[in-house]
PDB file of C-alpha atoms in Angstrom:
ATOM      1  CA  UNK A 534      13.635 -26.344  32.358  1.00 46.00           C
ATOM      2  CA  UNK A 535      15.219 -23.806  30.039  1.00 49.00           C
ATOM      3  CA  UNK A 536      13.068 -20.968  28.852  1.00 53.00           C
ATOM      4  CA  UNK A 537      12.079 -21.112  25.224  1.00 60.00           C
ATOM      5  CA  UNK A 538      14.457 -19.309  22.864  1.00 62.00           C
ATOM      6  CA  UNK A 539      12.689 -17.603  20.025  1.00 73.00           C
ATOM      7  CA  UNK A 540      13.853 -17.877  16.447  1.00 87.00           C
ATOM      8  CA  UNK A 541      13.408 -14.393  15.034  1.00 93.00           C
ATOM      9  CA  UNK A 542      12.421 -13.622  11.441  1.00 95.00           C
ATOM     10  CA  UNK A 543      15.045 -12.317   9.016  1.00 97.00           C
ATOM     11  CA  UNK A 544      14.347 -10.844   5.582  1.00 97.00           C
ATOM     12  CA  UNK A 545      15.533 -12.809   2.571  1.00 97.00           C
ATOM     13  CA  UNK A 546      18.359 -11.217   0.638  1.00 96.00           C
ATOM     14  CA  UNK A 547      15.982 -10.258  -2.176  1.00 95.00           C
ATOM     15  CA  UNK A 548      13.629  -8.534   0.261  1.00 96.00           C
ATOM     16  CA  UNK A 549      16.241  -6.184   1.682  1.00 97.00           C
ATOM     17  CA  UNK A 550      15.396  -2.554   0.959  1.00 97.00           C
ATOM     18  CA  UNK A 551      18.133  -0.004   0.384  1.00 97.00           C
ATOM     19  CA  UNK A 552      16.405   2.744   2.366  1.00 97.00           C
ATOM     20  CA  UNK A 553      15.837   0.417   5.323  1.00 98.00           C
ATOM     21  CA  UNK A 554      19.493  -0.620   5.319  1.00 98.00           C
ATOM     22  CA  UNK A 555      20.608   3.015   5.137  1.00 98.00           C
ATOM     23  CA  UNK A 556      18.248   3.897   7.967  1.00 98.00           C
ATOM     24  CA  UNK A 557      19.545   1.023  10.097  1.00 98.00           C
ATOM     25  CA  UNK A 558      23.102   2.289   9.580  1.00 98.00           C
ATOM     26  CA  UNK A 559      22.198   5.938  10.226  1.00 98.00           C
ATOM     27  CA  UNK A 560      22.307   5.784  14.026  1.00 96.00           C
ATOM     28  CA  UNK A 561      25.641   6.034  15.887  1.00 94.00           C
ATOM     29  CA  UNK A 562      24.813   3.215  18.319  1.00 94.00           C
ATOM     30  CA  UNK A 563      23.583   0.901  15.564  1.00 96.00           C
ATOM     31  CA  UNK A 564      26.655   1.701  13.497  1.00 95.00           C
ATOM     32  CA  UNK A 565      28.870   0.919  16.499  1.00 93.00           C
ATOM     33  CA  UNK A 566      27.216  -2.516  16.749  1.00 95.00           C
ATOM     34  CA  UNK A 567      27.814  -3.116  13.039  1.00 96.00           C
ATOM     35  CA  UNK A 568      31.473  -2.178  13.448  1.00 95.00           C
ATOM     36  CA  UNK A 569      31.889  -4.644  16.306  1.00 94.00           C
ATOM     37  CA  UNK A 570      30.330  -7.391  14.187  1.00 96.00           C
ATOM     38  CA  UNK A 571      32.559  -6.584  11.220  1.00 95.00           C
ATOM     39  CA  UNK A 572      35.309  -8.462  13.067  1.00 92.00           C
ATOM     40  CA  UNK A 573      33.175 -11.595  13.328  1.00 95.00           C
ATOM     41  CA  UNK A 574      30.036 -12.968  15.019  1.00 96.00           C
ATOM     42  CA  UNK A 575      29.618 -12.378  18.718  1.00 94.00           C
ATOM     43  CA  UNK A 576      27.357 -13.208  21.622  1.00 93.00           C
ATOM     44  CA  UNK A 577      24.656 -10.622  22.225  1.00 90.00           C
ATOM     45  CA  UNK A 578      25.877 -10.361  25.819  1.00 87.00           C
ATOM     46  CA  UNK A 579      29.386  -9.422  24.624  1.00 88.00           C
ATOM     47  CA  UNK A 580      28.187  -6.758  22.220  1.00 86.00           C
ATOM     48  CA  UNK A 581      28.425  -3.455  24.011  1.00 82.00           C
ATOM     49  CA  UNK A 582      26.896  -0.083  23.351  1.00 83.00           C
ATOM     50  CA  UNK A 583      28.926   3.126  23.379  1.00 80.00           C
ATOM     51  CA  UNK A 584      26.645   4.461  26.078  1.00 81.00           C
ATOM     52  CA  UNK A 585      26.653   1.889  28.912  1.00 82.00           C
ATOM     53  CA  UNK A 586      23.769   3.628  30.655  1.00 86.00           C
ATOM     54  CA  UNK A 587      21.345   2.613  27.900  1.00 85.00           C
ATOM     55  CA  UNK A 588      18.659   0.225  29.128  1.00 88.00           C
ATOM     56  CA  UNK A 589      18.507  -3.332  27.839  1.00 86.00           C
ATOM     57  CA  UNK A 590      15.256  -2.547  26.031  1.00 90.00           C
ATOM     58  CA  UNK A 591      17.050   0.093  23.963  1.00 91.00           C
ATOM     59  CA  UNK A 592      19.757  -2.398  23.028  1.00 90.00           C
ATOM     60  CA  UNK A 593      17.068  -4.886  21.992  1.00 91.00           C
ATOM     61  CA  UNK A 594      15.390  -2.274  19.851  1.00 95.00           C
ATOM     62  CA  UNK A 595      18.638  -1.339  18.126  1.00 95.00           C
ATOM     63  CA  UNK A 596      19.200  -5.023  17.330  1.00 95.00           C
ATOM     64  CA  UNK A 597      15.652  -5.325  16.006  1.00 97.00           C
ATOM     65  CA  UNK A 598      16.071  -2.437  13.565  1.00 98.00           C
ATOM     66  CA  UNK A 599      19.341  -3.949  12.298  1.00 98.00           C
ATOM     67  CA  UNK A 600      17.826  -7.434  11.981  1.00 98.00           C
ATOM     68  CA  UNK A 601      14.633  -6.317  10.263  1.00 98.00           C
ATOM     69  CA  UNK A 602      16.620  -4.342   7.689  1.00 98.00           C
ATOM     70  CA  UNK A 603      18.718  -7.428   6.968  1.00 98.00           C
ATOM     71  CA  UNK A 604      21.956  -5.980   8.314  1.00 98.00           C
ATOM     72  CA  UNK A 605      22.496  -8.558  11.054  1.00 98.00           C
ATOM     73  CA  UNK A 606      21.435 -12.079  11.975  1.00 97.00           C
ATOM     74  CA  UNK A 607      20.292 -12.725  15.536  1.00 96.00           C
ATOM     75  CA  UNK A 608      20.114 -16.444  16.214  1.00 95.00           C
ATOM     76  CA  UNK A 609      19.602 -18.626  19.242  1.00 92.00           C
ATOM     77  CA  UNK A 610      22.837 -20.228  20.421  1.00 89.00           C
ATOM     78  CA  UNK A 611      22.623 -22.314  23.550  1.00 88.00           C
ATOM     79  CA  UNK A 612      21.106 -20.117  26.212  1.00 87.00           C
ATOM     80  CA  UNK A 613      22.237 -16.936  24.566  1.00 89.00           C
ATOM     81  CA  UNK A 614      21.997 -15.284  21.187  1.00 92.00           C
ATOM     82  CA  UNK A 615      24.598 -15.027  18.463  1.00 95.00           C
ATOM     83  CA  UNK A 616      24.829 -11.876  16.380  1.00 96.00           C
ATOM     84  CA  UNK A 617      26.462 -11.755  12.980  1.00 97.00           C
ATOM     85  CA  UNK A 618      26.780  -9.242  10.180  1.00 98.00           C
ATOM     86  CA  UNK A 619      25.147 -10.336   6.892  1.00 98.00           C
ATOM     87  CA  UNK A 620      28.149  -9.182   4.897  1.00 98.00           C
ATOM     88  CA  UNK A 621      27.672 -11.567   1.969  1.00 97.00           C
ATOM     89  CA  UNK A 622      23.988 -10.747   1.602  1.00 97.00           C
ATOM     90  CA  UNK A 623      24.633  -7.009   1.833  1.00 98.00           C
ATOM     91  CA  UNK A 624      27.471  -7.187  -0.668  1.00 97.00           C
ATOM     92  CA  UNK A 625      25.369  -9.194  -3.115  1.00 96.00           C
ATOM     93  CA  UNK A 626      22.373  -6.883  -2.802  1.00 96.00           C
ATOM     94  CA  UNK A 627      24.122  -3.502  -2.488  1.00 97.00           C
ATOM     95  CA  UNK A 628      27.699  -3.921  -3.753  1.00 97.00           C
ATOM     96  CA  UNK A 629      30.254  -1.730  -2.042  1.00 97.00           C
ATOM     97  CA  UNK A 630      27.823  -0.142   0.393  1.00 97.00           C
ATOM     98  CA  UNK A 631      28.828  -1.820   3.636  1.00 97.00           C
ATOM     99  CA  UNK A 632      32.527  -1.517   2.812  1.00 96.00           C
ATOM    100  CA  UNK A 633      32.248   2.208   2.196  1.00 97.00           C
ATOM    101  CA  UNK A 634      30.273   2.715   5.409  1.00 97.00           C
ATOM    102  CA  UNK A 635      32.751   0.697   7.480  1.00 96.00           C
ATOM    103  CA  UNK A 636      35.729   2.522   5.942  1.00 94.00           C
ATOM    104  CA  UNK A 637      34.117   5.889   6.537  1.00 90.00           C
ATOM    105  CA  UNK A 638      33.048   5.132  10.077  1.00 72.00           C
ATOM    106  CA  UNK A 639      36.538   4.212  11.235  1.00 65.00           C
ATOM    107  CA  UNK A 640      37.529   7.826  10.710  1.00 51.00           C
ATOM    108  CA  UNK A 641      34.615   9.360  12.578  1.00 46.00           C
TER     109      UNK A 641
ATOM    110  CA  UNK B 809      11.228  44.968  -6.071  1.00 47.00           C
ATOM    111  CA  UNK B 810      12.298  41.357  -5.905  1.00 50.00           C
ATOM    112  CA  UNK B 811      11.780  39.543  -2.653  1.00 53.00           C
ATOM    113  CA  UNK B 812      14.929  38.753  -0.768  1.00 59.00           C
ATOM    114  CA  UNK B 813      16.442  35.368  -1.576  1.00 62.00           C
ATOM    115  CA  UNK B 814      18.003  33.681   1.395  1.00 73.00           C
ATOM    116  CA  UNK B 815      21.427  32.126   1.266  1.00 86.00           C
ATOM    117  CA  UNK B 816      21.105  28.938   3.270  1.00 93.00           C
ATOM    118  CA  UNK B 817      23.877  27.444   5.429  1.00 95.00           C
ATOM    119  CA  UNK B 818      25.739  24.358   4.217  1.00 97.00           C
ATOM    120  CA  UNK B 819      28.090  22.231   6.305  1.00 97.00           C
ATOM    121  CA  UNK B 820      31.762  22.268   5.374  1.00 97.00           C
ATOM    122  CA  UNK B 821      33.088  19.016   3.958  1.00 96.00           C
ATOM    123  CA  UNK B 822      34.928  18.275   7.202  1.00 95.00           C
ATOM    124  CA  UNK B 823      31.759  18.755   9.242  1.00 96.00           C
ATOM    125  CA  UNK B 824      29.718  16.165   7.355  1.00 97.00           C
ATOM    126  CA  UNK B 825      28.697  13.285   9.601  1.00 97.00           C
ATOM    127  CA  UNK B 826      28.370   9.779   8.211  1.00 97.00           C
ATOM    128  CA  UNK B 827      25.231   8.969  10.177  1.00 97.00           C
ATOM    129  CA  UNK B 828      23.551  12.189   9.042  1.00 98.00           C
ATOM    130  CA  UNK B 829      24.373  11.448   5.416  1.00 98.00           C
ATOM    131  CA  UNK B 830      23.055   7.889   5.757  1.00 98.00           C
ATOM    132  CA  UNK B 831      19.902   9.200   7.400  1.00 98.00           C
ATOM    133  CA  UNK B 832      19.395  11.763   4.631  1.00 98.00           C
ATOM    134  CA  UNK B 833      19.659   8.974   2.044  1.00 98.00           C
ATOM    135  CA  UNK B 834      17.390   6.590   3.976  1.00 97.00           C
ATOM    136  CA  UNK B 835      14.081   8.012   2.778  1.00 96.00           C
ATOM    137  CA  UNK B 836      12.640   7.011  -0.622  1.00 94.00           C
ATOM    138  CA  UNK B 837      11.621  10.553  -1.551  1.00 94.00           C
ATOM    139  CA  UNK B 838      14.966  12.028  -0.522  1.00 96.00           C
ATOM    140  CA  UNK B 839      16.767   9.290  -2.403  1.00 95.00           C
ATOM    141  CA  UNK B 840      14.670  10.030  -5.487  1.00 93.00           C
ATOM    142  CA  UNK B 841      15.768  13.676  -5.305  1.00 95.00           C
ATOM    143  CA  UNK B 842      19.417  12.591  -5.033  1.00 96.00           C
ATOM    144  CA  UNK B 843      19.022  10.356  -8.068  1.00 95.00           C
ATOM    145  CA  UNK B 844      17.574  13.220 -10.115  1.00 94.00           C
ATOM    146  CA  UNK B 845      20.519  15.419  -9.113  1.00 96.00           C
ATOM    147  CA  UNK B 846      23.042  12.715 -10.000  1.00 95.00           C
ATOM    148  CA  UNK B 847      22.483  13.716 -13.634  1.00 92.00           C
ATOM    149  CA  UNK B 848      23.420  17.322 -12.900  1.00 95.00           C
ATOM    150  CA  UNK B 849      22.180  20.429 -11.062  1.00 96.00           C
ATOM    151  CA  UNK B 850      18.584  21.452 -11.507  1.00 94.00           C
ATOM    152  CA  UNK B 851      16.140  24.163 -10.589  1.00 93.00           C
ATOM    153  CA  UNK B 852      14.189  23.434  -7.433  1.00 90.00           C
ATOM    154  CA  UNK B 853      10.982  23.955  -9.419  1.00 87.00           C
ATOM    155  CA  UNK B 854      11.995  21.227 -11.890  1.00 88.00           C
ATOM    156  CA  UNK B 855      12.849  18.705  -9.217  1.00 86.00           C
ATOM    157  CA  UNK B 856       9.826  16.507  -8.741  1.00 82.00           C
ATOM    158  CA  UNK B 857       8.788  14.161  -5.975  1.00 83.00           C
ATOM    159  CA  UNK B 858       7.559  10.643  -6.662  1.00 81.00           C
ATOM    160  CA  UNK B 859       4.332  11.502  -4.901  1.00 82.00           C
ATOM    161  CA  UNK B 860       2.939  14.627  -6.614  1.00 82.00           C
ATOM    162  CA  UNK B 861       0.326  15.088  -3.894  1.00 86.00           C
ATOM    163  CA  UNK B 862       2.974  16.011  -1.326  1.00 85.00           C
ATOM    164  CA  UNK B 863       2.654  19.589  -0.120  1.00 88.00           C
ATOM    165  CA  UNK B 864       5.350  22.131  -0.892  1.00 86.00           C
ATOM    166  CA  UNK B 865       6.287  22.269   2.788  1.00 90.00           C
ATOM    167  CA  UNK B 866       7.156  18.566   2.704  1.00 91.00           C
ATOM    168  CA  UNK B 867       9.341  19.104  -0.339  1.00 90.00           C
ATOM    169  CA  UNK B 868      11.099  21.964   1.458  1.00 91.00           C
ATOM    170  CA  UNK B 869      11.694  19.780   4.491  1.00 95.00           C
ATOM    171  CA  UNK B 870      13.167  16.960   2.399  1.00 95.00           C
ATOM    172  CA  UNK B 871      15.541  19.480   0.803  1.00 95.00           C
ATOM    173  CA  UNK B 872      16.488  20.819   4.223  1.00 97.00           C
ATOM    174  CA  UNK B 873      17.457  17.376   5.551  1.00 98.00           C
ATOM    175  CA  UNK B 874      19.577  16.742   2.445  1.00 98.00           C
ATOM    176  CA  UNK B 875      21.232  20.158   2.646  1.00 98.00           C
ATOM    177  CA  UNK B 876      21.966  20.048   6.369  1.00 98.00           C
ATOM    178  CA  UNK B 877      23.599  16.618   6.009  1.00 98.00           C
ATOM    179  CA  UNK B 878      25.801  17.992   3.237  1.00 98.00           C
ATOM    180  CA  UNK B 879      24.289  15.861   0.488  1.00 98.00           C
ATOM    181  CA  UNK B 880      23.031  18.721  -1.666  1.00 98.00           C
ATOM    182  CA  UNK B 881      23.644  22.402  -2.229  1.00 97.00           C
ATOM    183  CA  UNK B 882      20.632  24.702  -2.421  1.00 96.00           C
ATOM    184  CA  UNK B 883      21.637  28.099  -3.778  1.00 95.00           C
ATOM    185  CA  UNK B 884      19.846  31.183  -4.935  1.00 92.00           C
ATOM    186  CA  UNK B 885      19.818  31.502  -8.722  1.00 89.00           C
ATOM    187  CA  UNK B 886      17.925  34.443 -10.130  1.00 88.00           C
ATOM    188  CA  UNK B 887      14.417  34.243  -8.725  1.00 87.00           C
ATOM    189  CA  UNK B 888      14.621  30.518  -8.155  1.00 89.00           C
ATOM    190  CA  UNK B 889      16.876  28.065  -6.423  1.00 92.00           C
ATOM    191  CA  UNK B 890      19.465  25.751  -7.888  1.00 95.00           C
ATOM    192  CA  UNK B 891      19.972  22.308  -6.392  1.00 96.00           C
ATOM    193  CA  UNK B 892      23.122  20.288  -6.870  1.00 97.00           C
ATOM    194  CA  UNK B 893      24.546  17.081  -5.492  1.00 98.00           C
ATOM    195  CA  UNK B 894      27.799  17.534  -3.522  1.00 98.00           C
ATOM    196  CA  UNK B 895      29.377  14.561  -5.242  1.00 98.00           C
ATOM    197  CA  UNK B 896      32.993  15.703  -4.856  1.00 97.00           C
ATOM    198  CA  UNK B 897      32.582  16.497  -1.168  1.00 97.00           C
ATOM    199  CA  UNK B 898      30.805  13.210  -0.482  1.00 98.00           C
ATOM    200  CA  UNK B 899      33.403  11.222  -2.379  1.00 97.00           C
ATOM    201  CA  UNK B 900      36.254  12.940  -0.549  1.00 96.00           C
ATOM    202  CA  UNK B 901      34.665  12.458   2.857  1.00 96.00           C
ATOM    203  CA  UNK B 902      33.078   9.010   2.411  1.00 97.00           C
ATOM    204  CA  UNK B 903      34.766   7.341  -0.581  1.00 97.00           C
ATOM    205  CA  UNK B 904      32.522   5.015  -2.559  1.00 97.00           C
ATOM    206  CA  UNK B 905      29.414   5.641  -0.490  1.00 97.00           C
ATOM    207  CA  UNK B 906      27.350   7.729  -2.885  1.00 97.00           C
ATOM    208  CA  UNK B 907      28.323   5.569  -5.848  1.00 96.00           C
ATOM    209  CA  UNK B 908      27.209   2.392  -4.104  1.00 97.00           C
ATOM    210  CA  UNK B 909      23.920   3.983  -3.056  1.00 97.00           C
ATOM    211  CA  UNK B 910      23.210   5.305  -6.559  1.00 96.00           C
ATOM    212  CA  UNK B 911      24.091   1.945  -8.142  1.00 94.00           C
ATOM    213  CA  UNK B 912      21.899   0.079  -5.690  1.00 90.00           C
ATOM    214  CA  UNK B 913      18.969   2.434  -5.981  1.00 72.00           C
ATOM    215  CA  UNK B 914      18.699   2.085  -9.739  1.00 66.00           C
ATOM    216  CA  UNK B 915      17.713  -1.535  -9.217  1.00 51.00           C
ATOM    217  CA  UNK B 916      15.041  -0.879  -6.621  1.00 46.00           C
TER     218      UNK B 916
END
């Protein structure tokens, strides 16, 4: 019998807070995750951190901060989890913000 | 005899880090300071925090985080200090970022 896969809570677009989004984006590892997801949704297992020595619990926490701020969706998909960037919601709520962060971070 | 007024260090434009700038902007009080300075430079003494009960040391720390990230300049001016937003440097380094944050934060 498959273990239960939890559906995690996500903030509604209108509940996203600018400072929480900025905070979520302010960490190099979290920003690296966002950049990977800018190319399209991916399986959690395929999403890699810059520092491969980081424990799985750290990766989970990074995902949690991004999800709770409204930056990413983390949804059950089969036995795994599918991560996606909430680009439309972010653009509607904070126009231009994600684009400027992604453009800037490619140069860093 | 006037007390010595310290010239504080500021990062060069090329040394500004995206994640540090995002972190500096990710706090409501720091963001409120940035919004005040978006209208032009001001004396430190005139710059007010949303929460007037905050101690002066907290205000100094908020200014330090903003200055060290490269978001503001904090310069000696007479017996006081003059704060200014480094809009040109931010725009050159991270095009569109500050504008999108300021636009978004007016709606919050």
